[in-house]
Amino acid sequence: MADTPIGHVLFDADGVLQHLPGGWYAAAEPFLGESSEAFLHAAWALESPLLTGGDVDFVAALEGLLVEHGSSASPAEVYAAVWGTVETAAATADVVRRARAAGYGVHLGTNQAAHRSHLMRSTLGYDDLFDVSCYSYELSVAKPDPSFFRRAADLIGSEPGEILFVDDSAKNVEGARSAGMSAIHWSFDVDDELATAVLIAQLATHGVAL
């Protein structure tokens, strides 16, 4: 794997390319108060099967969770404020563009349910930013399962050894390596101006010069 030239870079979304300003708990607190953490963990458990293609209406299902956790807020309002306020990390997006300009294929590899992918594809413009987008709900398998990365490589049209993966989760990095990809464990930090420089330096260690 180390001797195979890298021709493609596969980027994770949450924690690498995008972030929720203030964090998940702060976004939920105006609606749930002290129940924010419990509500979010319940919501994530509800969302988990959707990451591999389940067809539950997630926004409608939030209503029961809100009532259970003592909130009368509108599910649509909570969804928009918590799941719908993600922002692209401009510095990481710039790295993606620089990699493309340098001749590398640039791709998205993310665990997402269909309801959130629509925002990412259109509003955030990821269909234009990336050559190939690999969403777990479309691949019917989620990271860190090595099958996610093998299917992503098939979509990209390349061997796993020619792909470098970037993710903020150590488990996902290990999953990619198990599938034959090179991988970097890195996360975006809005408060660290050097974070992007660290990413560029790590890319260079794998032969990806920007």
PDB file of N, CA and C in Angstrom, residues 34-127:
ATOM      1  N   GLU A  34     -31.962  21.277  30.203  1.00  0.00           N
ATOM      2  CA  GLU A  34     -31.106  20.260  30.809  1.00  0.00           C
ATOM      3  C   GLU A  34     -31.315  18.872  30.214  1.00  0.00           C
ATOM      4  N   SER A  35     -32.366  18.708  29.423  1.00  0.00           N
ATOM      5  CA  SER A  35     -32.625  17.404  28.803  1.00  0.00           C
ATOM      6  C   SER A  35     -31.946  17.271  27.440  1.00  0.00           C
ATOM      7  N   SER A  36     -31.160  18.278  27.058  1.00  0.00           N
ATOM      8  CA  SER A  36     -30.559  18.284  25.722  1.00  0.00           C
ATOM      9  C   SER A  36     -29.730  17.041  25.442  1.00  0.00           C
ATOM     10  N   GLU A  37     -28.869  16.681  26.378  1.00  0.00           N
ATOM     11  CA  GLU A  37     -27.979  15.542  26.152  1.00  0.00           C
ATOM     12  C   GLU A  37     -28.766  14.248  26.001  1.00  0.00           C
ATOM     13  N   ALA A  38     -29.716  14.019  26.889  1.00  0.00           N
ATOM     14  CA  ALA A  38     -30.519  12.795  26.817  1.00  0.00           C
ATOM     15  C   ALA A  38     -31.325  12.745  25.524  1.00  0.00           C
ATOM     16  N   PHE A  39     -31.896  13.884  25.154  1.00  0.00           N
ATOM     17  CA  PHE A  39     -32.667  13.945  23.911  1.00  0.00           C
ATOM     18  C   PHE A  39     -31.797  13.622  22.708  1.00  0.00           C
ATOM     19  N   LEU A  40     -30.621  14.223  22.624  1.00  0.00           N
ATOM     20  CA  LEU A  40     -29.762  14.007  21.465  1.00  0.00           C
ATOM     21  C   LEU A  40     -29.308  12.562  21.365  1.00  0.00           C
ATOM     22  N   HIS A  41     -28.970  11.943  22.475  1.00  0.00           N
ATOM     23  CA  HIS A  41     -28.546  10.544  22.420  1.00  0.00           C
ATOM     24  C   HIS A  41     -29.698   9.651  21.960  1.00  0.00           C
ATOM     25  N   ALA A  42     -30.912   9.973  22.396  1.00  0.00           N
ATOM     26  CA  ALA A  42     -32.078   9.214  21.933  1.00  0.00           C
ATOM     27  C   ALA A  42     -32.313   9.447  20.443  1.00  0.00           C
ATOM     28  N   ALA A  43     -32.137  10.691  19.997  1.00  0.00           N
ATOM     29  CA  ALA A  43     -32.328  11.016  18.585  1.00  0.00           C
ATOM     30  C   ALA A  43     -31.282  10.333  17.719  1.00  0.00           C
ATOM     31  N   TRP A  44     -30.043  10.301  18.186  1.00  0.00           N
ATOM     32  CA  TRP A  44     -28.992   9.634  17.419  1.00  0.00           C
ATOM     33  C   TRP A  44     -29.239   8.131  17.327  1.00  0.00           C
ATOM     34  N   ALA A  45     -29.770   7.554  18.399  1.00  0.00           N
ATOM     35  CA  ALA A  45     -30.104   6.128  18.362  1.00  0.00           C
ATOM     36  C   ALA A  45     -31.218   5.880  17.343  1.00  0.00           C
ATOM     37  N   LEU A  46     -32.184   6.799  17.287  1.00  0.00           N
ATOM     38  CA  LEU A  46     -33.268   6.700  16.313  1.00  0.00           C
ATOM     39  C   LEU A  46     -32.736   6.850  14.885  1.00  0.00           C
ATOM     40  N   GLU A  47     -31.764   7.697  14.726  1.00  0.00           N
ATOM     41  CA  GLU A  47     -31.208   7.993  13.406  1.00  0.00           C
ATOM     42  C   GLU A  47     -30.266   6.900  12.913  1.00  0.00           C
ATOM     43  N   SER A  48     -29.683   6.141  13.815  1.00  0.00           N
ATOM     44  CA  SER A  48     -28.642   5.187  13.449  1.00  0.00           C
ATOM     45  C   SER A  48     -29.031   4.220  12.318  1.00  0.00           C
ATOM     46  N   PRO A  49     -30.214   3.590  12.358  1.00  0.00           N
ATOM     47  CA  PRO A  49     -30.571   2.691  11.253  1.00  0.00           C
ATOM     48  C   PRO A  49     -30.727   3.411   9.916  1.00  0.00           C
ATOM     49  N   LEU A  50     -30.990   4.710   9.970  1.00  0.00           N
ATOM     50  CA  LEU A  50     -31.180   5.475   8.739  1.00  0.00           C
ATOM     51  C   LEU A  50     -29.860   5.716   8.022  1.00  0.00           C
ATOM     52  N   LEU A  51     -28.752   5.565   8.743  1.00  0.00           N
ATOM     53  CA  LEU A  51     -27.443   5.775   8.130  1.00  0.00           C
ATOM     54  C   LEU A  51     -27.138   4.727   7.070  1.00  0.00           C
ATOM     55  N   THR A  52     -27.810   3.590   7.165  1.00  0.00           N
ATOM     56  CA  THR A  52     -27.587   2.542   6.167  1.00  0.00           C
ATOM     57  C   THR A  52     -28.829   2.303   5.313  1.00  0.00           C
ATOM     58  N   GLY A  53     -29.710   3.292   5.272  1.00  0.00           N
ATOM     59  CA  GLY A  53     -30.788   3.244   4.296  1.00  0.00           C
ATOM     60  C   GLY A  53     -32.185   3.030   4.817  1.00  0.00           C
ATOM     61  N   GLY A  54     -32.414   3.102   6.128  1.00  0.00           N
ATOM     62  CA  GLY A  54     -33.772   2.964   6.649  1.00  0.00           C
ATOM     63  C   GLY A  54     -34.665   4.087   6.146  1.00  0.00           C
ATOM     64  N   ASP A  55     -35.985   3.871   6.190  1.00  0.00           N
ATOM     65  CA  ASP A  55     -36.899   4.837   5.578  1.00  0.00           C
ATOM     66  C   ASP A  55     -37.846   5.508   6.572  1.00  0.00           C
ATOM     67  N   VAL A  56     -37.478   5.562   7.863  1.00  0.00           N
ATOM     68  CA  VAL A  56     -38.293   6.261   8.851  1.00  0.00           C
ATOM     69  C   VAL A  56     -38.244   7.768   8.584  1.00  0.00           C
ATOM     70  N   ASP A  57     -39.375   8.447   8.751  1.00  0.00           N
ATOM     71  CA  ASP A  57     -39.406   9.897   8.637  1.00  0.00           C
ATOM     72  C   ASP A  57     -38.804  10.466   9.921  1.00  0.00           C
ATOM     73  N   PHE A  58     -37.545  10.847   9.844  1.00  0.00           N
ATOM     74  CA  PHE A  58     -36.805  11.238  11.046  1.00  0.00           C
ATOM     75  C   PHE A  58     -37.396  12.477  11.708  1.00  0.00           C
ATOM     76  N   VAL A  59     -37.739  13.478  10.926  1.00  0.00           N
ATOM     77  CA  VAL A  59     -38.275  14.717  11.500  1.00  0.00           C
ATOM     78  C   VAL A  59     -39.585  14.442  12.226  1.00  0.00           C
ATOM     79  N   ALA A  60     -40.471  13.661  11.611  1.00  0.00           N
ATOM     80  CA  ALA A  60     -41.744  13.325  12.260  1.00  0.00           C
ATOM     81  C   ALA A  60     -41.502  12.523  13.540  1.00  0.00           C
ATOM     82  N   ALA A  61     -40.503  11.635  13.509  1.00  0.00           N
ATOM     83  CA  ALA A  61     -40.224  10.795  14.672  1.00  0.00           C
ATOM     84  C   ALA A  61     -39.668  11.600  15.840  1.00  0.00           C
ATOM     85  N   LEU A  62     -39.114  12.777  15.573  1.00  0.00           N
ATOM     86  CA  LEU A  62     -38.599  13.608  16.660  1.00  0.00           C
ATOM     87  C   LEU A  62     -39.707  14.103  17.589  1.00  0.00           C
ATOM     88  N   GLU A  63     -40.939  14.172  17.083  1.00  0.00           N
ATOM     89  CA  GLU A  63     -42.033  14.698  17.902  1.00  0.00           C
ATOM     90  C   GLU A  63     -42.203  13.894  19.180  1.00  0.00           C
ATOM     91  N   GLY A  64     -42.202  12.581  19.052  1.00  0.00           N
ATOM     92  CA  GLY A  64     -42.361  11.744  20.236  1.00  0.00           C
ATOM     93  C   GLY A  64     -41.211  11.910  21.210  1.00  0.00           C
ATOM     94  N   LEU A  65     -40.002  12.055  20.691  1.00  0.00           N
ATOM     95  CA  LEU A  65     -38.843  12.247  21.566  1.00  0.00           C
ATOM     96  C   LEU A  65     -38.910  13.587  22.291  1.00  0.00           C
ATOM     97  N   LEU A  66     -39.380  14.606  21.590  1.00  0.00           N
ATOM     98  CA  LEU A  66     -39.498  15.920  22.219  1.00  0.00           C
ATOM     99  C   LEU A  66     -40.500  15.882  23.376  1.00  0.00           C
ATOM    100  N   VAL A  67     -41.638  15.258  23.149  1.00  0.00           N
ATOM    101  CA  VAL A  67     -42.644  15.133  24.207  1.00  0.00           C
ATOM    102  C   VAL A  67     -42.077  14.336  25.375  1.00  0.00           C
ATOM    103  N   GLU A  68     -41.390  13.256  25.050  1.00  0.00           N
ATOM    104  CA  GLU A  68     -40.810  12.392  26.081  1.00  0.00           C
ATOM    105  C   GLU A  68     -39.815  13.157  26.961  1.00  0.00           C
ATOM    106  N   HIS A  69     -39.130  14.122  26.361  1.00  0.00           N
ATOM    107  CA  HIS A  69     -38.113  14.876  27.101  1.00  0.00           C
ATOM    108  C   HIS A  69     -38.609  16.260  27.525  1.00  0.00           C
ATOM    109  N   GLY A  70     -39.938  16.426  27.533  1.00  0.00           N
ATOM    110  CA  GLY A  70     -40.541  17.606  28.132  1.00  0.00           C
ATOM    111  C   GLY A  70     -40.524  18.861  27.302  1.00  0.00           C
ATOM    112  N   SER A  71     -40.473  18.724  25.968  1.00  0.00           N
ATOM    113  CA  SER A  71     -40.460  19.907  25.114  1.00  0.00           C
ATOM    114  C   SER A  71     -41.691  19.941  24.222  1.00  0.00           C
ATOM    115  N   SER A  72     -42.252  21.137  24.055  1.00  0.00           N
ATOM    116  CA  SER A  72     -43.396  21.314  23.163  1.00  0.00           C
ATOM    117  C   SER A  72     -42.965  21.950  21.838  1.00  0.00           C
ATOM    118  N   ALA A  73     -41.674  22.008  21.592  1.00  0.00           N
ATOM    119  CA  ALA A  73     -41.152  22.641  20.377  1.00  0.00           C
ATOM    120  C   ALA A  73     -41.552  21.853  19.137  1.00  0.00           C
ATOM    121  N   SER A  74     -41.627  22.541  18.027  1.00  0.00           N
ATOM    122  CA  SER A  74     -41.935  21.907  16.749  1.00  0.00           C
ATOM    123  C   SER A  74     -40.772  21.039  16.300  1.00  0.00           C
ATOM    124  N   PRO A  75     -41.037  19.784  15.884  1.00  0.00           N
ATOM    125  CA  PRO A  75     -39.963  18.928  15.382  1.00  0.00           C
ATOM    126  C   PRO A  75     -39.206  19.561  14.219  1.00  0.00           C
ATOM    127  N   ALA A  76     -39.930  20.228  13.337  1.00  0.00           N
ATOM    128  CA  ALA A  76     -39.277  20.856  12.189  1.00  0.00           C
ATOM    129  C   ALA A  76     -38.344  21.968  12.640  1.00  0.00           C
ATOM    130  N   GLU A  77     -38.772  22.725  13.655  1.00  0.00           N
ATOM    131  CA  GLU A  77     -37.948  23.821  14.158  1.00  0.00           C
ATOM    132  C   GLU A  77     -36.687  23.289  14.823  1.00  0.00           C
ATOM    133  N   VAL A  78     -36.832  22.243  15.611  1.00  0.00           N
ATOM    134  CA  VAL A  78     -35.675  21.646  16.281  1.00  0.00           C
ATOM    135  C   VAL A  78     -34.728  21.036  15.265  1.00  0.00           C
ATOM    136  N   TYR A  79     -35.294  20.347  14.298  1.00  0.00           N
ATOM    137  CA  TYR A  79     -34.443  19.737  13.267  1.00  0.00           C
ATOM    138  C   TYR A  79     -33.641  20.804  12.522  1.00  0.00           C
ATOM    139  N   ALA A  80     -34.299  21.889  12.156  1.00  0.00           N
ATOM    140  CA  ALA A  80     -33.623  22.952  11.414  1.00  0.00           C
ATOM    141  C   ALA A  80     -32.516  23.584  12.250  1.00  0.00           C
ATOM    142  N   ALA A  81     -32.760  23.749  13.543  1.00  0.00           N
ATOM    143  CA  ALA A  81     -31.788  24.417  14.406  1.00  0.00           C
ATOM    144  C   ALA A  81     -30.606  23.524  14.769  1.00  0.00           C
ATOM    145  N   VAL A  82     -30.849  22.223  14.850  1.00  0.00           N
ATOM    146  CA  VAL A  82     -29.798  21.315  15.311  1.00  0.00           C
ATOM    147  C   VAL A  82     -29.119  20.594  14.146  1.00  0.00           C
ATOM    148  N   TRP A  83     -29.893  19.924  13.326  1.00  0.00           N
ATOM    149  CA  TRP A  83     -29.305  19.164  12.212  1.00  0.00           C
ATOM    150  C   TRP A  83     -29.073  20.026  10.967  1.00  0.00           C
ATOM    151  N   GLY A  84     -29.770  21.152  10.890  1.00  0.00           N
ATOM    152  CA  GLY A  84     -29.724  21.930   9.659  1.00  0.00           C
ATOM    153  C   GLY A  84     -28.849  23.162   9.688  1.00  0.00           C
ATOM    154  N   THR A  85     -28.088  23.380  10.774  1.00  0.00           N
ATOM    155  CA  THR A  85     -27.262  24.583  10.852  1.00  0.00           C
ATOM    156  C   THR A  85     -25.775  24.288  10.703  1.00  0.00           C
ATOM    157  N   VAL A  86     -25.465  23.134  10.186  1.00  0.00           N
ATOM    158  CA  VAL A  86     -24.061  22.776   9.960  1.00  0.00           C
ATOM    159  C   VAL A  86     -23.438  23.751   8.966  1.00  0.00           C
ATOM    160  N   GLU A  87     -22.162  24.050   9.174  1.00  0.00           N
ATOM    161  CA  GLU A  87     -21.441  24.960   8.296  1.00  0.00           C
ATOM    162  C   GLU A  87     -20.205  24.283   7.719  1.00  0.00           C
ATOM    163  N   THR A  88     -19.886  24.616   6.502  1.00  0.00           N
ATOM    164  CA  THR A  88     -18.668  24.103   5.889  1.00  0.00           C
ATOM    165  C   THR A  88     -17.454  24.782   6.498  1.00  0.00           C
ATOM    166  N   ALA A  89     -16.424  24.006   6.788  1.00  0.00           N
ATOM    167  CA  ALA A  89     -15.151  24.558   7.243  1.00  0.00           C
ATOM    168  C   ALA A  89     -14.415  25.081   6.013  1.00  0.00           C
ATOM    169  N   ALA A  90     -14.391  26.392   5.863  1.00  0.00           N
ATOM    170  CA  ALA A  90     -13.847  26.997   4.645  1.00  0.00           C
ATOM    171  C   ALA A  90     -12.406  26.579   4.393  1.00  0.00           C
ATOM    172  N   ALA A  91     -11.614  26.443   5.462  1.00  0.00           N
ATOM    173  CA  ALA A  91     -10.212  26.079   5.291  1.00  0.00           C
ATOM    174  C   ALA A  91     -10.067  24.672   4.716  1.00  0.00           C
ATOM    175  N   THR A  92     -10.911  23.734   5.173  1.00  0.00           N
ATOM    176  CA  THR A  92     -10.856  22.374   4.636  1.00  0.00           C
ATOM    177  C   THR A  92     -11.340  22.343   3.200  1.00  0.00           C
ATOM    178  N   ALA A  93     -12.409  23.084   2.914  1.00  0.00           N
ATOM    179  CA  ALA A  93     -12.902  23.154   1.536  1.00  0.00           C
ATOM    180  C   ALA A  93     -11.823  23.690   0.603  1.00  0.00           C
ATOM    181  N   ASP A  94     -11.007  24.616   1.104  1.00  0.00           N
ATOM    182  CA  ASP A  94      -9.905  25.141   0.296  1.00  0.00           C
ATOM    183  C   ASP A  94      -8.874  24.053   0.019  1.00  0.00           C
ATOM    184  N   VAL A  95      -8.616  23.202   1.001  1.00  0.00           N
ATOM    185  CA  VAL A  95      -7.697  22.082   0.786  1.00  0.00           C
ATOM    186  C   VAL A  95      -8.243  21.146  -0.293  1.00  0.00           C
ATOM    187  N   VAL A  96      -9.552  20.903  -0.246  1.00  0.00           N
ATOM    188  CA  VAL A  96     -10.184  20.056  -1.269  1.00  0.00           C
ATOM    189  C   VAL A  96      -9.960  20.662  -2.657  1.00  0.00           C
ATOM    190  N   ARG A  97     -10.202  21.940  -2.782  1.00  0.00           N
ATOM    191  CA  ARG A  97     -10.032  22.600  -4.092  1.00  0.00           C
ATOM    192  C   ARG A  97      -8.575  22.567  -4.543  1.00  0.00           C
ATOM    193  N   ARG A  98      -7.659  22.747  -3.603  1.00  0.00           N
ATOM    194  CA  ARG A  98      -6.239  22.706  -3.957  1.00  0.00           C
ATOM    195  C   ARG A  98      -5.828  21.308  -4.411  1.00  0.00           C
ATOM    196  N   ALA A  99      -6.379  20.286  -3.763  1.00  0.00           N
ATOM    197  CA  ALA A  99      -6.067  18.912  -4.168  1.00  0.00           C
ATOM    198  C   ALA A  99      -6.585  18.630  -5.574  1.00  0.00           C
ATOM    199  N   ARG A 100      -7.782  19.111  -5.848  1.00  0.00           N
ATOM    200  CA  ARG A 100      -8.330  18.928  -7.206  1.00  0.00           C
ATOM    201  C   ARG A 100      -7.472  19.668  -8.231  1.00  0.00           C
ATOM    202  N   ALA A 101      -7.081  20.901  -7.914  1.00  0.00           N
ATOM    203  CA  ALA A 101      -6.263  21.689  -8.830  1.00  0.00           C
ATOM    204  C   ALA A 101      -4.904  21.030  -9.074  1.00  0.00           C
ATOM    205  N   ALA A 102      -4.431  20.270  -8.082  1.00  0.00           N
ATOM    206  CA  ALA A 102      -3.147  19.586  -8.217  1.00  0.00           C
ATOM    207  C   ALA A 102      -3.272  18.274  -8.986  1.00  0.00           C
ATOM    208  N   GLY A 103      -4.491  17.921  -9.376  1.00  0.00           N
ATOM    209  CA  GLY A 103      -4.688  16.745 -10.216  1.00  0.00           C
ATOM    210  C   GLY A 103      -5.207  15.510  -9.514  1.00  0.00           C
ATOM    211  N   TYR A 104      -5.542  15.642  -8.233  1.00  0.00           N
ATOM    212  CA  TYR A 104      -6.072  14.492  -7.499  1.00  0.00           C
ATOM    213  C   TYR A 104      -7.590  14.426  -7.605  1.00  0.00           C
ATOM    214  N   GLY A 105      -8.128  13.225  -7.587  1.00  0.00           N
ATOM    215  CA  GLY A 105      -9.564  13.072  -7.445  1.00  0.00           C
ATOM    216  C   GLY A 105      -9.931  13.413  -6.010  1.00  0.00           C
ATOM    217  N   VAL A 106     -10.996  14.159  -5.819  1.00  0.00           N
ATOM    218  CA  VAL A 106     -11.418  14.534  -4.464  1.00  0.00           C
ATOM    219  C   VAL A 106     -12.842  14.034  -4.237  1.00  0.00           C
ATOM    220  N   HIS A 107     -13.061  13.373  -3.106  1.00  0.00           N
ATOM    221  CA  HIS A 107     -14.310  12.662  -2.882  1.00  0.00           C
ATOM    222  C   HIS A 107     -14.764  12.798  -1.436  1.00  0.00           C
ATOM    223  N   LEU A 108     -16.048  12.604  -1.225  1.00  0.00           N
ATOM    224  CA  LEU A 108     -16.657  12.689   0.102  1.00  0.00           C
ATOM    225  C   LEU A 108     -17.046  11.291   0.566  1.00  0.00           C
ATOM    226  N   GLY A 109     -16.663  10.946   1.801  1.00  0.00           N
ATOM    227  CA  GLY A 109     -17.036   9.663   2.381  1.00  0.00           C
ATOM    228  C   GLY A 109     -17.613   9.868   3.759  1.00  0.00           C
ATOM    229  N   THR A 110     -18.929   9.757   3.914  1.00  0.00           N
ATOM    230  CA  THR A 110     -19.577  10.186   5.153  1.00  0.00           C
ATOM    231  C   THR A 110     -20.738   9.299   5.569  1.00  0.00           C
ATOM    232  N   ASN A 111     -20.904   9.136   6.864  1.00  0.00           N
ATOM    233  CA  ASN A 111     -22.082   8.464   7.417  1.00  0.00           C
ATOM    234  C   ASN A 111     -23.204   9.481   7.530  1.00  0.00           C
ATOM    235  N   GLN A 112     -24.218   9.332   6.704  1.00  0.00           N
ATOM    236  CA  GLN A 112     -25.339  10.264   6.715  1.00  0.00           C
ATOM    237  C   GLN A 112     -26.626   9.525   6.362  1.00  0.00           C
ATOM    238  N   ALA A 113     -27.725   9.989   6.948  1.00  0.00           N
ATOM    239  CA  ALA A 113     -29.050   9.556   6.521  1.00  0.00           C
ATOM    240  C   ALA A 113     -29.494  10.448   5.367  1.00  0.00           C
ATOM    241  N   ALA A 114     -30.472   9.994   4.624  1.00  0.00           N
ATOM    242  CA  ALA A 114     -30.915  10.733   3.438  1.00  0.00           C
ATOM    243  C   ALA A 114     -31.366  12.142   3.783  1.00  0.00           C
ATOM    244  N   HIS A 115     -32.051  12.310   4.927  1.00  0.00           N
ATOM    245  CA  HIS A 115     -32.626  13.616   5.243  1.00  0.00           C
ATOM    246  C   HIS A 115     -31.555  14.694   5.363  1.00  0.00           C
ATOM    247  N   ARG A 116     -30.382  14.369   5.845  1.00  0.00           N
ATOM    248  CA  ARG A 116     -29.331  15.385   6.007  1.00  0.00           C
ATOM    249  C   ARG A 116     -28.498  15.544   4.737  1.00  0.00           C
ATOM    250  N   SER A 117     -28.437  14.501   3.954  1.00  0.00           N
ATOM    251  CA  SER A 117     -27.616  14.572   2.738  1.00  0.00           C
ATOM    252  C   SER A 117     -28.154  15.610   1.757  1.00  0.00           C
ATOM    253  N   HIS A 118     -29.456  15.841   1.779  1.00  0.00           N
ATOM    254  CA  HIS A 118     -30.028  16.819   0.852  1.00  0.00           C
ATOM    255  C   HIS A 118     -29.451  18.212   1.115  1.00  0.00           C
ATOM    256  N   LEU A 119     -29.314  18.566   2.380  1.00  0.00           N
ATOM    257  CA  LEU A 119     -28.705  19.837   2.750  1.00  0.00           C
ATOM    258  C   LEU A 119     -27.257  19.900   2.261  1.00  0.00           C
ATOM    259  N   MET A 120     -26.530  18.819   2.459  1.00  0.00           N
ATOM    260  CA  MET A 120     -25.118  18.790   2.104  1.00  0.00           C
ATOM    261  C   MET A 120     -24.908  18.862   0.591  1.00  0.00           C
ATOM    262  N   ARG A 121     -25.746  18.164  -0.129  1.00  0.00           N
ATOM    263  CA  ARG A 121     -25.596  18.131  -1.588  1.00  0.00           C
ATOM    264  C   ARG A 121     -25.917  19.485  -2.224  1.00  0.00           C
ATOM    265  N   SER A 122     -27.005  20.088  -1.778  1.00  0.00           N
ATOM    266  CA  SER A 122     -27.494  21.294  -2.459  1.00  0.00           C
ATOM    267  C   SER A 122     -27.079  22.572  -1.756  1.00  0.00           C
ATOM    268  N   THR A 123     -27.576  22.782  -0.535  1.00  0.00           N
ATOM    269  CA  THR A 123     -27.309  24.036   0.162  1.00  0.00           C
ATOM    270  C   THR A 123     -25.817  24.258   0.390  1.00  0.00           C
ATOM    271  N   LEU A 124     -25.102  23.228   0.823  1.00  0.00           N
ATOM    272  CA  LEU A 124     -23.679  23.366   1.078  1.00  0.00           C
ATOM    273  C   LEU A 124     -22.837  23.157  -0.177  1.00  0.00           C
ATOM    274  N   GLY A 125     -23.454  22.644  -1.230  1.00  0.00           N
ATOM    275  CA  GLY A 125     -22.774  22.566  -2.519  1.00  0.00           C
ATOM    276  C   GLY A 125     -21.753  21.461  -2.681  1.00  0.00           C
ATOM    277  N   TYR A 126     -21.899  20.374  -1.933  1.00  0.00           N
ATOM    278  CA  TYR A 126     -20.881  19.324  -1.988  1.00  0.00           C
ATOM    279  C   TYR A 126     -20.873  18.546  -3.302  1.00  0.00           C
ATOM    280  N   ASP A 127     -21.996  18.511  -3.991  1.00  0.00           N
ATOM    281  CA  ASP A 127     -21.996  17.837  -5.293  1.00  0.00           C
ATOM    282  C   ASP A 127     -21.069  18.539  -6.277  1.00  0.00           C
TER     283      ASP A 127
END
